[in-house]
């Protein structure tokens, strides 16, 4: 509760940082019922918009026993894996500002891991609810909206037709049927071709012109 987001600031090294302040509820009988938290997030410059984000969160929990001895580092890696799907991977580490003695260290680590398990279990639950709500919204869309989205995708695919090689577009076009002379001329002038050669109008064995033109079409298609 009482969340305060400070704006992102760009550092000289290209990373971005921001500070978040909030209050958490504690269930440990040896700790107060609530505690304030200062979380400093660093988004690395290697992150790519809409593709991948790597964020380290340094978490300082105040008002708890031995809070000046330790802090938490959480690394969030959010990666796009599909058009409407992302993967979130979280790793965490307990770091010490100063080394406590044995009994205190075991107390800190026991409560640290217990608190993290509760936190990430809650995070998983909330993300599952969000995902379910999103999928339900997609299924509730009208058939007209779905058809519109599908046609948009198809139009995007067809837009790549202009990338075809011009002479292939002409030879394979179903709209126009080139003459025999046009086909022979194109074959002899295809740029970079190493497998085509000029074929005379009539072969020595007496093949009709129609057979020659069919052969030329096959060669041009290849």
mmCIF file with all atom_site columns, C-alpha atoms in Angstrom:
data_model
loop_
_atom_site.group_PDB
_atom_site.id
_atom_site.type_symbol
_atom_site.label_atom_id
_atom_site.label_alt_id
_atom_site.label_comp_id
_atom_site.label_asym_id
_atom_site.label_entity_id
_atom_site.label_seq_id
_atom_site.pdbx_PDB_ins_code
_atom_site.Cartn_x
_atom_site.Cartn_y
_atom_site.Cartn_z
_atom_site.occupancy
_atom_site.B_iso_or_equiv
_atom_site.pdbx_formal_charge
_atom_site.auth_seq_id
_atom_site.auth_comp_id
_atom_site.auth_asym_id
_atom_site.auth_atom_id
_atom_site.pdbx_PDB_model_num
ATOM 1   C CA . UNK A 1 1   ? 0.000   0.000   0.000   1.00 0.00 ? 1   UNK A CA 1
ATOM 2   C CA . UNK A 1 2   ? 0.931   3.708   -0.172  1.00 0.00 ? 2   UNK A CA 1
ATOM 3   C CA . UNK A 1 3   ? 2.921   3.158   -3.367  1.00 0.00 ? 3   UNK A CA 1
ATOM 4   C CA . UNK A 1 4   ? 4.914   6.111   -4.703  1.00 0.00 ? 4   UNK A CA 1
ATOM 5   C CA . UNK A 1 5   ? 6.594   5.802   -8.111  1.00 0.00 ? 5   UNK A CA 1
ATOM 6   C CA . UNK A 1 6   ? 9.398   8.199   -8.903  1.00 0.00 ? 6   UNK A CA 1
ATOM 7   C CA . UNK A 1 7   ? 10.081  8.795   -12.622 1.00 0.00 ? 7   UNK A CA 1
ATOM 8   C CA . UNK A 1 8   ? 12.772  6.948   -14.545 1.00 0.00 ? 8   UNK A CA 1
ATOM 9   C CA . UNK A 1 9   ? 16.112  8.719   -14.808 1.00 0.00 ? 9   UNK A CA 1
ATOM 10  C CA . UNK A 1 10  ? 18.748  7.968   -17.419 1.00 0.00 ? 10  UNK A CA 1
ATOM 11  C CA . UNK A 1 11  ? 22.255  7.447   -16.082 1.00 0.00 ? 11  UNK A CA 1
ATOM 12  C CA . UNK A 1 12  ? 25.540  8.301   -17.807 1.00 0.00 ? 12  UNK A CA 1
ATOM 13  C CA . UNK A 1 13  ? 26.202  4.607   -18.515 1.00 0.00 ? 13  UNK A CA 1
ATOM 14  C CA . UNK A 1 14  ? 22.932  4.324   -20.482 1.00 0.00 ? 14  UNK A CA 1
ATOM 15  C CA . UNK A 1 15  ? 20.932  2.483   -17.808 1.00 0.00 ? 15  UNK A CA 1
ATOM 16  C CA . UNK A 1 16  ? 17.725  3.885   -16.330 1.00 0.00 ? 16  UNK A CA 1
ATOM 17  C CA . UNK A 1 17  ? 16.863  3.952   -12.628 1.00 0.00 ? 17  UNK A CA 1
ATOM 18  C CA . UNK A 1 18  ? 13.849  4.815   -10.503 1.00 0.00 ? 18  UNK A CA 1
ATOM 19  C CA . UNK A 1 19  ? 12.861  4.590   -6.830  1.00 0.00 ? 19  UNK A CA 1
ATOM 20  C CA . UNK A 1 20  ? 9.605   3.094   -5.547  1.00 0.00 ? 20  UNK A CA 1
ATOM 21  C CA . UNK A 1 21  ? 8.355   3.573   -1.974  1.00 0.00 ? 21  UNK A CA 1
ATOM 22  C CA . UNK A 1 22  ? 5.620   1.418   -0.447  1.00 0.00 ? 22  UNK A CA 1
ATOM 23  C CA . UNK A 1 23  ? 4.388   -0.288  2.712   1.00 0.00 ? 23  UNK A CA 1
ATOM 24  C CA . UNK A 1 24  ? 4.092   -4.044  3.243   1.00 0.00 ? 24  UNK A CA 1
ATOM 25  C CA . UNK A 1 25  ? 2.227   -6.132  5.813   1.00 0.00 ? 25  UNK A CA 1
ATOM 26  C CA . UNK A 1 26  ? 4.263   -8.547  7.931   1.00 0.00 ? 26  UNK A CA 1
ATOM 27  C CA . UNK A 1 27  ? 3.076   -11.727 9.661   1.00 0.00 ? 27  UNK A CA 1
ATOM 28  C CA . UNK A 1 28  ? 6.231   -12.513 11.629  1.00 0.00 ? 28  UNK A CA 1
ATOM 29  C CA . UNK A 1 29  ? 5.507   -12.267 15.389  1.00 0.00 ? 29  UNK A CA 1
ATOM 30  C CA . UNK A 1 30  ? 8.987   -10.830 16.024  1.00 0.00 ? 30  UNK A CA 1
ATOM 31  C CA . UNK A 1 31  ? 8.455   -7.981  13.526  1.00 0.00 ? 31  UNK A CA 1
ATOM 32  C CA . UNK A 1 32  ? 6.014   -5.059  13.414  1.00 0.00 ? 32  UNK A CA 1
ATOM 33  C CA . UNK A 1 33  ? 2.720   -5.450  11.586  1.00 0.00 ? 33  UNK A CA 1
ATOM 34  C CA . UNK A 1 34  ? 3.850   -3.179  8.732   1.00 0.00 ? 34  UNK A CA 1
ATOM 35  C CA . UNK A 1 35  ? 7.161   -1.998  7.338   1.00 0.00 ? 35  UNK A CA 1
ATOM 36  C CA . UNK A 1 36  ? 8.208   0.634   4.835   1.00 0.00 ? 36  UNK A CA 1
ATOM 37  C CA . UNK A 1 37  ? 10.228  -0.412  1.790   1.00 0.00 ? 37  UNK A CA 1
ATOM 38  C CA . UNK A 1 38  ? 12.568  1.450   -0.550  1.00 0.00 ? 38  UNK A CA 1
ATOM 39  C CA . UNK A 1 39  ? 13.029  -0.291  -3.886  1.00 0.00 ? 39  UNK A CA 1
ATOM 40  C CA . UNK A 1 40  ? 15.577  0.992   -6.393  1.00 0.00 ? 40  UNK A CA 1
ATOM 41  C CA . UNK A 1 41  ? 15.054  -0.409  -9.872  1.00 0.00 ? 41  UNK A CA 1
ATOM 42  C CA . UNK A 1 42  ? 17.703  -0.411  -12.611 1.00 0.00 ? 42  UNK A CA 1
ATOM 43  C CA . UNK A 1 43  ? 16.695  -1.135  -16.197 1.00 0.00 ? 43  UNK A CA 1
ATOM 44  C CA . UNK A 1 44  ? 19.780  -2.033  -18.192 1.00 0.00 ? 44  UNK A CA 1
ATOM 45  C CA . UNK A 1 45  ? 20.525  -0.379  -21.532 1.00 0.00 ? 45  UNK A CA 1
ATOM 46  C CA . UNK A 1 46  ? 20.629  -3.821  -23.168 1.00 0.00 ? 46  UNK A CA 1
ATOM 47  C CA . UNK A 1 47  ? 16.828  -3.935  -22.828 1.00 0.00 ? 47  UNK A CA 1
ATOM 48  C CA . UNK A 1 48  ? 14.945  -3.654  -26.139 1.00 0.00 ? 48  UNK A CA 1
ATOM 49  C CA . UNK A 1 49  ? 11.535  -2.039  -26.300 1.00 0.00 ? 49  UNK A CA 1
ATOM 50  C CA . UNK A 1 50  ? 8.689   -4.542  -26.840 1.00 0.00 ? 50  UNK A CA 1
ATOM 51  C CA . UNK A 1 51  ? 11.215  -7.402  -26.984 1.00 0.00 ? 51  UNK A CA 1
ATOM 52  C CA . UNK A 1 52  ? 13.135  -7.888  -23.728 1.00 0.00 ? 52  UNK A CA 1
ATOM 53  C CA . UNK A 1 53  ? 13.576  -6.030  -20.442 1.00 0.00 ? 53  UNK A CA 1
ATOM 54  C CA . UNK A 1 54  ? 16.150  -6.793  -17.730 1.00 0.00 ? 54  UNK A CA 1
ATOM 55  C CA . UNK A 1 55  ? 15.522  -4.998  -14.433 1.00 0.00 ? 55  UNK A CA 1
ATOM 56  C CA . UNK A 1 56  ? 17.360  -5.345  -11.123 1.00 0.00 ? 56  UNK A CA 1
ATOM 57  C CA . UNK A 1 57  ? 15.457  -4.296  -8.008  1.00 0.00 ? 57  UNK A CA 1
ATOM 58  C CA . UNK A 1 58  ? 17.396  -3.530  -4.828  1.00 0.00 ? 58  UNK A CA 1
ATOM 59  C CA . UNK A 1 59  ? 14.938  -3.826  -1.932  1.00 0.00 ? 59  UNK A CA 1
ATOM 60  C CA . UNK A 1 60  ? 15.584  -2.300  1.494   1.00 0.00 ? 60  UNK A CA 1
ATOM 61  C CA . UNK A 1 61  ? 12.999  -3.223  4.144   1.00 0.00 ? 61  UNK A CA 1
ATOM 62  C CA . UNK A 1 62  ? 12.980  -0.804  7.062   1.00 0.00 ? 62  UNK A CA 1
ATOM 63  C CA . UNK A 1 63  ? 11.566  -1.268  10.585  1.00 0.00 ? 63  UNK A CA 1
ATOM 64  C CA . UNK A 1 64  ? 12.409  -4.992  10.739  1.00 0.00 ? 64  UNK A CA 1
ATOM 65  C CA . UNK A 1 65  ? 15.002  -6.632  13.029  1.00 0.00 ? 65  UNK A CA 1
ATOM 66  C CA . UNK A 1 66  ? 18.568  -6.287  11.684  1.00 0.00 ? 66  UNK A CA 1
ATOM 67  C CA . UNK A 1 67  ? 17.337  -4.406  8.628   1.00 0.00 ? 67  UNK A CA 1
ATOM 68  C CA . UNK A 1 68  ? 20.673  -2.568  8.407   1.00 0.00 ? 68  UNK A CA 1
ATOM 69  C CA . UNK A 1 69  ? 22.523  -5.875  7.945   1.00 0.00 ? 69  UNK A CA 1
ATOM 70  C CA . UNK A 1 70  ? 21.020  -7.059  4.659   1.00 0.00 ? 70  UNK A CA 1
ATOM 71  C CA . UNK A 1 71  ? 19.104  -6.202  1.504   1.00 0.00 ? 71  UNK A CA 1
ATOM 72  C CA . UNK A 1 72  ? 17.519  -8.100  -1.389  1.00 0.00 ? 72  UNK A CA 1
ATOM 73  C CA . UNK A 1 73  ? 18.333  -8.100  -5.106  1.00 0.00 ? 73  UNK A CA 1
ATOM 74  C CA . UNK A 1 74  ? 15.566  -9.307  -7.449  1.00 0.00 ? 74  UNK A CA 1
ATOM 75  C CA . UNK A 1 75  ? 16.228  -9.627  -11.168 1.00 0.00 ? 75  UNK A CA 1
ATOM 76  C CA . UNK A 1 76  ? 13.182  -9.530  -13.464 1.00 0.00 ? 76  UNK A CA 1
ATOM 77  C CA . UNK A 1 77  ? 13.695  -10.697 -17.057 1.00 0.00 ? 77  UNK A CA 1
ATOM 78  C CA . UNK A 1 78  ? 10.649  -10.100 -19.244 1.00 0.00 ? 78  UNK A CA 1
ATOM 79  C CA . UNK A 1 79  ? 10.911  -11.590 -22.739 1.00 0.00 ? 79  UNK A CA 1
ATOM 80  C CA . UNK A 1 80  ? 8.490   -11.555 -25.651 1.00 0.00 ? 80  UNK A CA 1
ATOM 81  C CA . UNK A 1 81  ? 7.932   -15.102 -26.987 1.00 0.00 ? 81  UNK A CA 1
ATOM 82  C CA . UNK A 1 82  ? 4.876   -14.565 -29.231 1.00 0.00 ? 82  UNK A CA 1
ATOM 83  C CA . UNK A 1 83  ? 2.561   -11.843 -30.501 1.00 0.00 ? 83  UNK A CA 1
ATOM 84  C CA . UNK A 1 84  ? 0.452   -11.850 -27.316 1.00 0.00 ? 84  UNK A CA 1
ATOM 85  C CA . UNK A 1 85  ? 2.689   -13.786 -24.941 1.00 0.00 ? 85  UNK A CA 1
ATOM 86  C CA . UNK A 1 86  ? 5.646   -12.981 -22.706 1.00 0.00 ? 86  UNK A CA 1
ATOM 87  C CA . UNK A 1 87  ? 7.789   -14.924 -20.271 1.00 0.00 ? 87  UNK A CA 1
ATOM 88  C CA . UNK A 1 88  ? 8.756   -13.548 -16.855 1.00 0.00 ? 88  UNK A CA 1
ATOM 89  C CA . UNK A 1 89  ? 11.747  -15.040 -15.079 1.00 0.00 ? 89  UNK A CA 1
ATOM 90  C CA . UNK A 1 90  ? 12.741  -13.895 -11.608 1.00 0.00 ? 90  UNK A CA 1
ATOM 91  C CA . UNK A 1 91  ? 15.911  -14.647 -9.670  1.00 0.00 ? 91  UNK A CA 1
ATOM 92  C CA . UNK A 1 92  ? 16.740  -13.339 -6.207  1.00 0.00 ? 92  UNK A CA 1
ATOM 93  C CA . UNK A 1 93  ? 19.712  -13.015 -3.897  1.00 0.00 ? 93  UNK A CA 1
ATOM 94  C CA . UNK A 1 94  ? 20.269  -12.089 -0.255  1.00 0.00 ? 94  UNK A CA 1
ATOM 95  C CA . UNK A 1 95  ? 23.204  -9.701  0.225   1.00 0.00 ? 95  UNK A CA 1
ATOM 96  C CA . UNK A 1 96  ? 24.780  -8.451  3.434   1.00 0.00 ? 96  UNK A CA 1
ATOM 97  C CA . UNK A 1 97  ? 25.961  -4.950  4.207   1.00 0.00 ? 97  UNK A CA 1
ATOM 98  C CA . UNK A 1 98  ? 27.808  -6.252  7.254   1.00 0.00 ? 98  UNK A CA 1
ATOM 99  C CA . UNK A 1 99  ? 28.353  -9.809  8.398   1.00 0.00 ? 99  UNK A CA 1
ATOM 100 C CA . UNK A 1 100 ? 26.145  -10.891 11.333  1.00 0.00 ? 100 UNK A CA 1
ATOM 101 C CA . UNK A 1 101 ? 27.108  -13.600 13.799  1.00 0.00 ? 101 UNK A CA 1
ATOM 102 C CA . UNK A 1 102 ? 25.850  -17.156 13.314  1.00 0.00 ? 102 UNK A CA 1
ATOM 103 C CA . UNK A 1 103 ? 22.510  -17.149 15.150  1.00 0.00 ? 103 UNK A CA 1
ATOM 104 C CA . UNK A 1 104 ? 21.444  -13.795 13.714  1.00 0.00 ? 104 UNK A CA 1
ATOM 105 C CA . UNK A 1 105 ? 22.447  -14.888 10.205  1.00 0.00 ? 105 UNK A CA 1
ATOM 106 C CA . UNK A 1 106 ? 20.324  -18.048 10.379  1.00 0.00 ? 106 UNK A CA 1
ATOM 107 C CA . UNK A 1 107 ? 17.397  -15.962 11.705  1.00 0.00 ? 107 UNK A CA 1
ATOM 108 C CA . UNK A 1 108 ? 17.715  -13.482 8.827   1.00 0.00 ? 108 UNK A CA 1
ATOM 109 C CA . UNK A 1 109 ? 17.967  -16.157 6.140   1.00 0.00 ? 109 UNK A CA 1
ATOM 110 C CA . UNK A 1 110 ? 15.062  -18.209 7.490   1.00 0.00 ? 110 UNK A CA 1
ATOM 111 C CA . UNK A 1 111 ? 12.715  -15.223 7.494   1.00 0.00 ? 111 UNK A CA 1
ATOM 112 C CA . UNK A 1 112 ? 14.131  -13.927 4.220   1.00 0.00 ? 112 UNK A CA 1
ATOM 113 C CA . UNK A 1 113 ? 13.288  -17.062 2.223   1.00 0.00 ? 113 UNK A CA 1
ATOM 114 C CA . UNK A 1 114 ? 9.934   -17.470 3.945   1.00 0.00 ? 114 UNK A CA 1
ATOM 115 C CA . UNK A 1 115 ? 8.957   -13.913 3.059   1.00 0.00 ? 115 UNK A CA 1
ATOM 116 C CA . UNK A 1 116 ? 10.150  -14.303 -0.557  1.00 0.00 ? 116 UNK A CA 1
ATOM 117 C CA . UNK A 1 117 ? 8.132   -17.478 -1.073  1.00 0.00 ? 117 UNK A CA 1
ATOM 118 C CA . UNK A 1 118 ? 4.977   -15.707 0.114   1.00 0.00 ? 118 UNK A CA 1
ATOM 119 C CA . UNK A 1 119 ? 5.720   -12.673 -2.065  1.00 0.00 ? 119 UNK A CA 1
ATOM 120 C CA . UNK A 1 120 ? 6.329   -14.600 -5.290  1.00 0.00 ? 120 UNK A CA 1
ATOM 121 C CA . UNK A 1 121 ? 3.431   -16.949 -4.646  1.00 0.00 ? 121 UNK A CA 1
ATOM 122 C CA . UNK A 1 122 ? 1.214   -13.880 -4.439  1.00 0.00 ? 122 UNK A CA 1
ATOM 123 C CA . UNK A 1 123 ? 2.810   -12.454 -7.614  1.00 0.00 ? 123 UNK A CA 1
ATOM 124 C CA . UNK A 1 124 ? 2.166   -15.709 -9.468  1.00 0.00 ? 124 UNK A CA 1
ATOM 125 C CA . UNK A 1 125 ? -1.460  -15.703 -8.335  1.00 0.00 ? 125 UNK A CA 1
ATOM 126 C CA . UNK A 1 126 ? -2.025  -12.133 -9.519  1.00 0.00 ? 126 UNK A CA 1
ATOM 127 C CA . UNK A 1 127 ? -0.383  -12.795 -12.896 1.00 0.00 ? 127 UNK A CA 1
ATOM 128 C CA . UNK A 1 128 ? -2.559  -15.889 -13.369 1.00 0.00 ? 128 UNK A CA 1
ATOM 129 C CA . UNK A 1 129 ? -5.684  -13.813 -12.687 1.00 0.00 ? 129 UNK A CA 1
ATOM 130 C CA . UNK A 1 130 ? -4.550  -11.175 -15.168 1.00 0.00 ? 130 UNK A CA 1
ATOM 131 C CA . UNK A 1 131 ? -3.843  -13.787 -17.825 1.00 0.00 ? 131 UNK A CA 1
ATOM 132 C CA . UNK A 1 132 ? -7.248  -15.443 -17.299 1.00 0.00 ? 132 UNK A CA 1
ATOM 133 C CA . UNK A 1 133 ? -9.023  -12.087 -17.566 1.00 0.00 ? 133 UNK A CA 1
ATOM 134 C CA . UNK A 1 134 ? -7.145  -11.299 -20.797 1.00 0.00 ? 134 UNK A CA 1
ATOM 135 C CA . UNK A 1 135 ? -7.982  -14.665 -22.384 1.00 0.00 ? 135 UNK A CA 1
ATOM 136 C CA . UNK A 1 136 ? -11.637 -14.277 -21.381 1.00 0.00 ? 136 UNK A CA 1
ATOM 137 C CA . UNK A 1 137 ? -11.705 -10.854 -23.028 1.00 0.00 ? 137 UNK A CA 1
ATOM 138 C CA . UNK A 1 138 ? -10.255 -12.297 -26.241 1.00 0.00 ? 138 UNK A CA 1
ATOM 139 C CA . UNK A 1 139 ? -12.864 -15.065 -26.347 1.00 0.00 ? 139 UNK A CA 1
ATOM 140 C CA . UNK A 1 140 ? -15.667 -12.527 -25.797 1.00 0.00 ? 140 UNK A CA 1
ATOM 141 C CA . UNK A 1 141 ? -14.769 -10.615 -28.945 1.00 0.00 ? 141 UNK A CA 1
ATOM 142 C CA . UNK A 1 142 ? -17.411 -10.635 -31.655 1.00 0.00 ? 142 UNK A CA 1
ATOM 143 C CA . UNK A 1 143 ? -16.823 -12.713 -34.828 1.00 0.00 ? 143 UNK A CA 1
ATOM 144 C CA . UNK A 1 144 ? -16.667 -9.462  -36.791 1.00 0.00 ? 144 UNK A CA 1
ATOM 145 C CA . UNK A 1 145 ? -13.738 -8.188  -34.684 1.00 0.00 ? 145 UNK A CA 1
ATOM 146 C CA . UNK A 1 146 ? -11.905 -11.506 -35.050 1.00 0.00 ? 146 UNK A CA 1
ATOM 147 C CA . UNK A 1 147 ? -12.444 -11.502 -38.823 1.00 0.00 ? 147 UNK A CA 1
ATOM 148 C CA . UNK A 1 148 ? -11.173 -7.928  -38.988 1.00 0.00 ? 148 UNK A CA 1
ATOM 149 C CA . UNK A 1 149 ? -7.980  -8.892  -37.119 1.00 0.00 ? 149 UNK A CA 1
ATOM 150 C CA . UNK A 1 150 ? -7.445  -11.935 -39.340 1.00 0.00 ? 150 UNK A CA 1
ATOM 151 C CA . UNK A 1 151 ? -7.895  -9.891  -42.513 1.00 0.00 ? 151 UNK A CA 1
ATOM 152 C CA . UNK A 1 152 ? -5.376  -7.366  -41.169 1.00 0.00 ? 152 UNK A CA 1
ATOM 153 C CA . UNK A 1 153 ? -2.848  -10.146 -40.686 1.00 0.00 ? 153 UNK A CA 1
ATOM 154 C CA . UNK A 1 154 ? -3.495  -11.441 -44.199 1.00 0.00 ? 154 UNK A CA 1
ATOM 155 C CA . UNK A 1 155 ? -3.071  -7.972  -45.657 1.00 0.00 ? 155 UNK A CA 1
ATOM 156 C CA . UNK A 1 156 ? 0.263   -7.643  -43.912 1.00 0.00 ? 156 UNK A CA 1
ATOM 157 C CA . UNK A 1 157 ? 1.426   -10.925 -45.440 1.00 0.00 ? 157 UNK A CA 1
ATOM 158 C CA . UNK A 1 158 ? 0.368   -9.894  -48.941 1.00 0.00 ? 158 UNK A CA 1
ATOM 159 C CA . UNK A 1 159 ? 2.226   -6.621  -48.593 1.00 0.00 ? 159 UNK A CA 1
ATOM 160 C CA . UNK A 1 160 ? 5.514   -8.492  -49.080 1.00 0.00 ? 160 UNK A CA 1
ATOM 161 C CA . UNK A 1 161 ? 4.677   -9.236  -52.742 1.00 0.00 ? 161 UNK A CA 1
ATOM 162 C CA . UNK A 1 162 ? 6.631   -6.156  -53.870 1.00 0.00 ? 162 UNK A CA 1
ATOM 163 C CA . UNK A 1 163 ? 9.834   -7.847  -52.731 1.00 0.00 ? 163 UNK A CA 1
ATOM 164 C CA . UNK A 1 164 ? 9.712   -10.333 -55.616 1.00 0.00 ? 164 UNK A CA 1
ATOM 165 C CA . UNK A 1 165 ? 12.275  -10.065 -58.390 1.00 0.00 ? 165 UNK A CA 1
ATOM 166 C CA . UNK A 1 166 ? 10.719  -8.019  -61.236 1.00 0.00 ? 166 UNK A CA 1
ATOM 167 C CA . UNK A 1 167 ? 11.418  -10.494 -64.061 1.00 0.00 ? 167 UNK A CA 1
ATOM 168 C CA . UNK A 1 168 ? 9.894   -13.353 -62.019 1.00 0.00 ? 168 UNK A CA 1
ATOM 169 C CA . UNK A 1 169 ? 6.816   -11.234 -61.411 1.00 0.00 ? 169 UNK A CA 1
ATOM 170 C CA . UNK A 1 170 ? 6.411   -10.753 -65.166 1.00 0.00 ? 170 UNK A CA 1
ATOM 171 C CA . UNK A 1 171 ? 7.042   -14.371 -66.203 1.00 0.00 ? 171 UNK A CA 1
ATOM 172 C CA . UNK A 1 172 ? 4.826   -15.929 -63.476 1.00 0.00 ? 172 UNK A CA 1
ATOM 173 C CA . UNK A 1 173 ? 2.017   -13.397 -63.655 1.00 0.00 ? 173 UNK A CA 1
ATOM 174 C CA . UNK A 1 174 ? -1.306  -15.134 -64.495 1.00 0.00 ? 174 UNK A CA 1
ATOM 175 C CA . UNK A 1 175 ? -2.729  -11.947 -65.961 1.00 0.00 ? 175 UNK A CA 1
ATOM 176 C CA . UNK A 1 176 ? -0.546  -11.686 -69.074 1.00 0.00 ? 176 UNK A CA 1
ATOM 177 C CA . UNK A 1 177 ? 0.641   -14.445 -71.429 1.00 0.00 ? 177 UNK A CA 1
ATOM 178 C CA . UNK A 1 178 ? 3.911   -13.435 -73.142 1.00 0.00 ? 178 UNK A CA 1
ATOM 179 C CA . UNK A 1 179 ? 4.640   -14.358 -76.732 1.00 0.00 ? 179 UNK A CA 1
ATOM 180 C CA . UNK A 1 180 ? 7.382   -16.801 -77.727 1.00 0.00 ? 180 UNK A CA 1
ATOM 181 C CA . UNK A 1 181 ? 9.666   -13.952 -78.764 1.00 0.00 ? 181 UNK A CA 1
ATOM 182 C CA . UNK A 1 182 ? 9.164   -12.172 -75.429 1.00 0.00 ? 182 UNK A CA 1
ATOM 183 C CA . UNK A 1 183 ? 9.990   -15.332 -73.469 1.00 0.00 ? 183 UNK A CA 1
ATOM 184 C CA . UNK A 1 184 ? 13.153  -16.008 -75.494 1.00 0.00 ? 184 UNK A CA 1
ATOM 185 C CA . UNK A 1 185 ? 14.252  -12.384 -75.073 1.00 0.00 ? 185 UNK A CA 1
ATOM 186 C CA . UNK A 1 186 ? 13.738  -12.506 -71.285 1.00 0.00 ? 186 UNK A CA 1
ATOM 187 C CA . UNK A 1 187 ? 15.663  -15.762 -70.906 1.00 0.00 ? 187 UNK A CA 1
ATOM 188 C CA . UNK A 1 188 ? 18.664  -14.370 -72.793 1.00 0.00 ? 188 UNK A CA 1
ATOM 189 C CA . UNK A 1 189 ? 18.709  -11.202 -70.642 1.00 0.00 ? 189 UNK A CA 1
ATOM 190 C CA . UNK A 1 190 ? 18.021  -12.486 -67.117 1.00 0.00 ? 190 UNK A CA 1
ATOM 191 C CA . UNK A 1 191 ? 20.600  -10.777 -64.888 1.00 0.00 ? 191 UNK A CA 1
ATOM 192 C CA . UNK A 1 192 ? 23.041  -13.116 -63.186 1.00 0.00 ? 192 UNK A CA 1
ATOM 193 C CA . UNK A 1 193 ? 21.646  -16.284 -64.807 1.00 0.00 ? 193 UNK A CA 1
ATOM 194 C CA . UNK A 1 194 ? 24.190  -19.060 -65.369 1.00 0.00 ? 194 UNK A CA 1
ATOM 195 C CA . UNK A 1 195 ? 21.792  -21.847 -66.437 1.00 0.00 ? 195 UNK A CA 1
ATOM 196 C CA . UNK A 1 196 ? 19.983  -20.330 -69.439 1.00 0.00 ? 196 UNK A CA 1
ATOM 197 C CA . UNK A 1 197 ? 21.078  -20.156 -73.088 1.00 0.00 ? 197 UNK A CA 1
ATOM 198 C CA . UNK A 1 198 ? 19.557  -19.107 -76.406 1.00 0.00 ? 198 UNK A CA 1
ATOM 199 C CA . UNK A 1 199 ? 17.460  -21.784 -78.125 1.00 0.00 ? 199 UNK A CA 1
ATOM 200 C CA . UNK A 1 200 ? 16.771  -21.322 -81.854 1.00 0.00 ? 200 UNK A CA 1
ATOM 201 C CA . UNK A 1 201 ? 13.239  -21.073 -83.165 1.00 0.00 ? 201 UNK A CA 1
ATOM 202 C CA . UNK A 1 202 ? 13.373  -24.671 -84.478 1.00 0.00 ? 202 UNK A CA 1
ATOM 203 C CA . UNK A 1 203 ? 15.652  -27.497 -83.372 1.00 0.00 ? 203 UNK A CA 1
ATOM 204 C CA . UNK A 1 204 ? 17.621  -29.662 -85.878 1.00 0.00 ? 204 UNK A CA 1
ATOM 205 C CA . UNK A 1 205 ? 15.402  -32.659 -85.193 1.00 0.00 ? 205 UNK A CA 1
ATOM 206 C CA . UNK A 1 206 ? 12.387  -30.767 -86.503 1.00 0.00 ? 206 UNK A CA 1
ATOM 207 C CA . UNK A 1 207 ? 10.516  -30.042 -83.226 1.00 0.00 ? 207 UNK A CA 1
ATOM 208 C CA . UNK A 1 208 ? 7.565   -27.734 -83.891 1.00 0.00 ? 208 UNK A CA 1
ATOM 209 C CA . UNK A 1 209 ? 7.752   -24.178 -82.589 1.00 0.00 ? 209 UNK A CA 1
ATOM 210 C CA . UNK A 1 210 ? 5.055   -24.949 -79.990 1.00 0.00 ? 210 UNK A CA 1
ATOM 211 C CA . UNK A 1 211 ? 7.297   -27.549 -78.274 1.00 0.00 ? 211 UNK A CA 1
ATOM 212 C CA . UNK A 1 212 ? 10.185  -25.092 -78.231 1.00 0.00 ? 212 UNK A CA 1
ATOM 213 C CA . UNK A 1 213 ? 8.018   -22.409 -76.649 1.00 0.00 ? 213 UNK A CA 1
ATOM 214 C CA . UNK A 1 214 ? 6.873   -24.854 -73.941 1.00 0.00 ? 214 UNK A CA 1
ATOM 215 C CA . UNK A 1 215 ? 10.481  -25.756 -73.213 1.00 0.00 ? 215 UNK A CA 1
ATOM 216 C CA . UNK A 1 216 ? 11.345  -22.084 -72.962 1.00 0.00 ? 216 UNK A CA 1
ATOM 217 C CA . UNK A 1 217 ? 8.529   -21.537 -70.469 1.00 0.00 ? 217 UNK A CA 1
ATOM 218 C CA . UNK A 1 218 ? 9.723   -24.434 -68.320 1.00 0.00 ? 218 UNK A CA 1
ATOM 219 C CA . UNK A 1 219 ? 13.289  -23.125 -68.332 1.00 0.00 ? 219 UNK A CA 1
ATOM 220 C CA . UNK A 1 220 ? 12.175  -19.595 -67.477 1.00 0.00 ? 220 UNK A CA 1
ATOM 221 C CA . UNK A 1 221 ? 10.057  -20.937 -64.597 1.00 0.00 ? 221 UNK A CA 1
ATOM 222 C CA . UNK A 1 222 ? 13.073  -22.840 -63.190 1.00 0.00 ? 222 UNK A CA 1
#
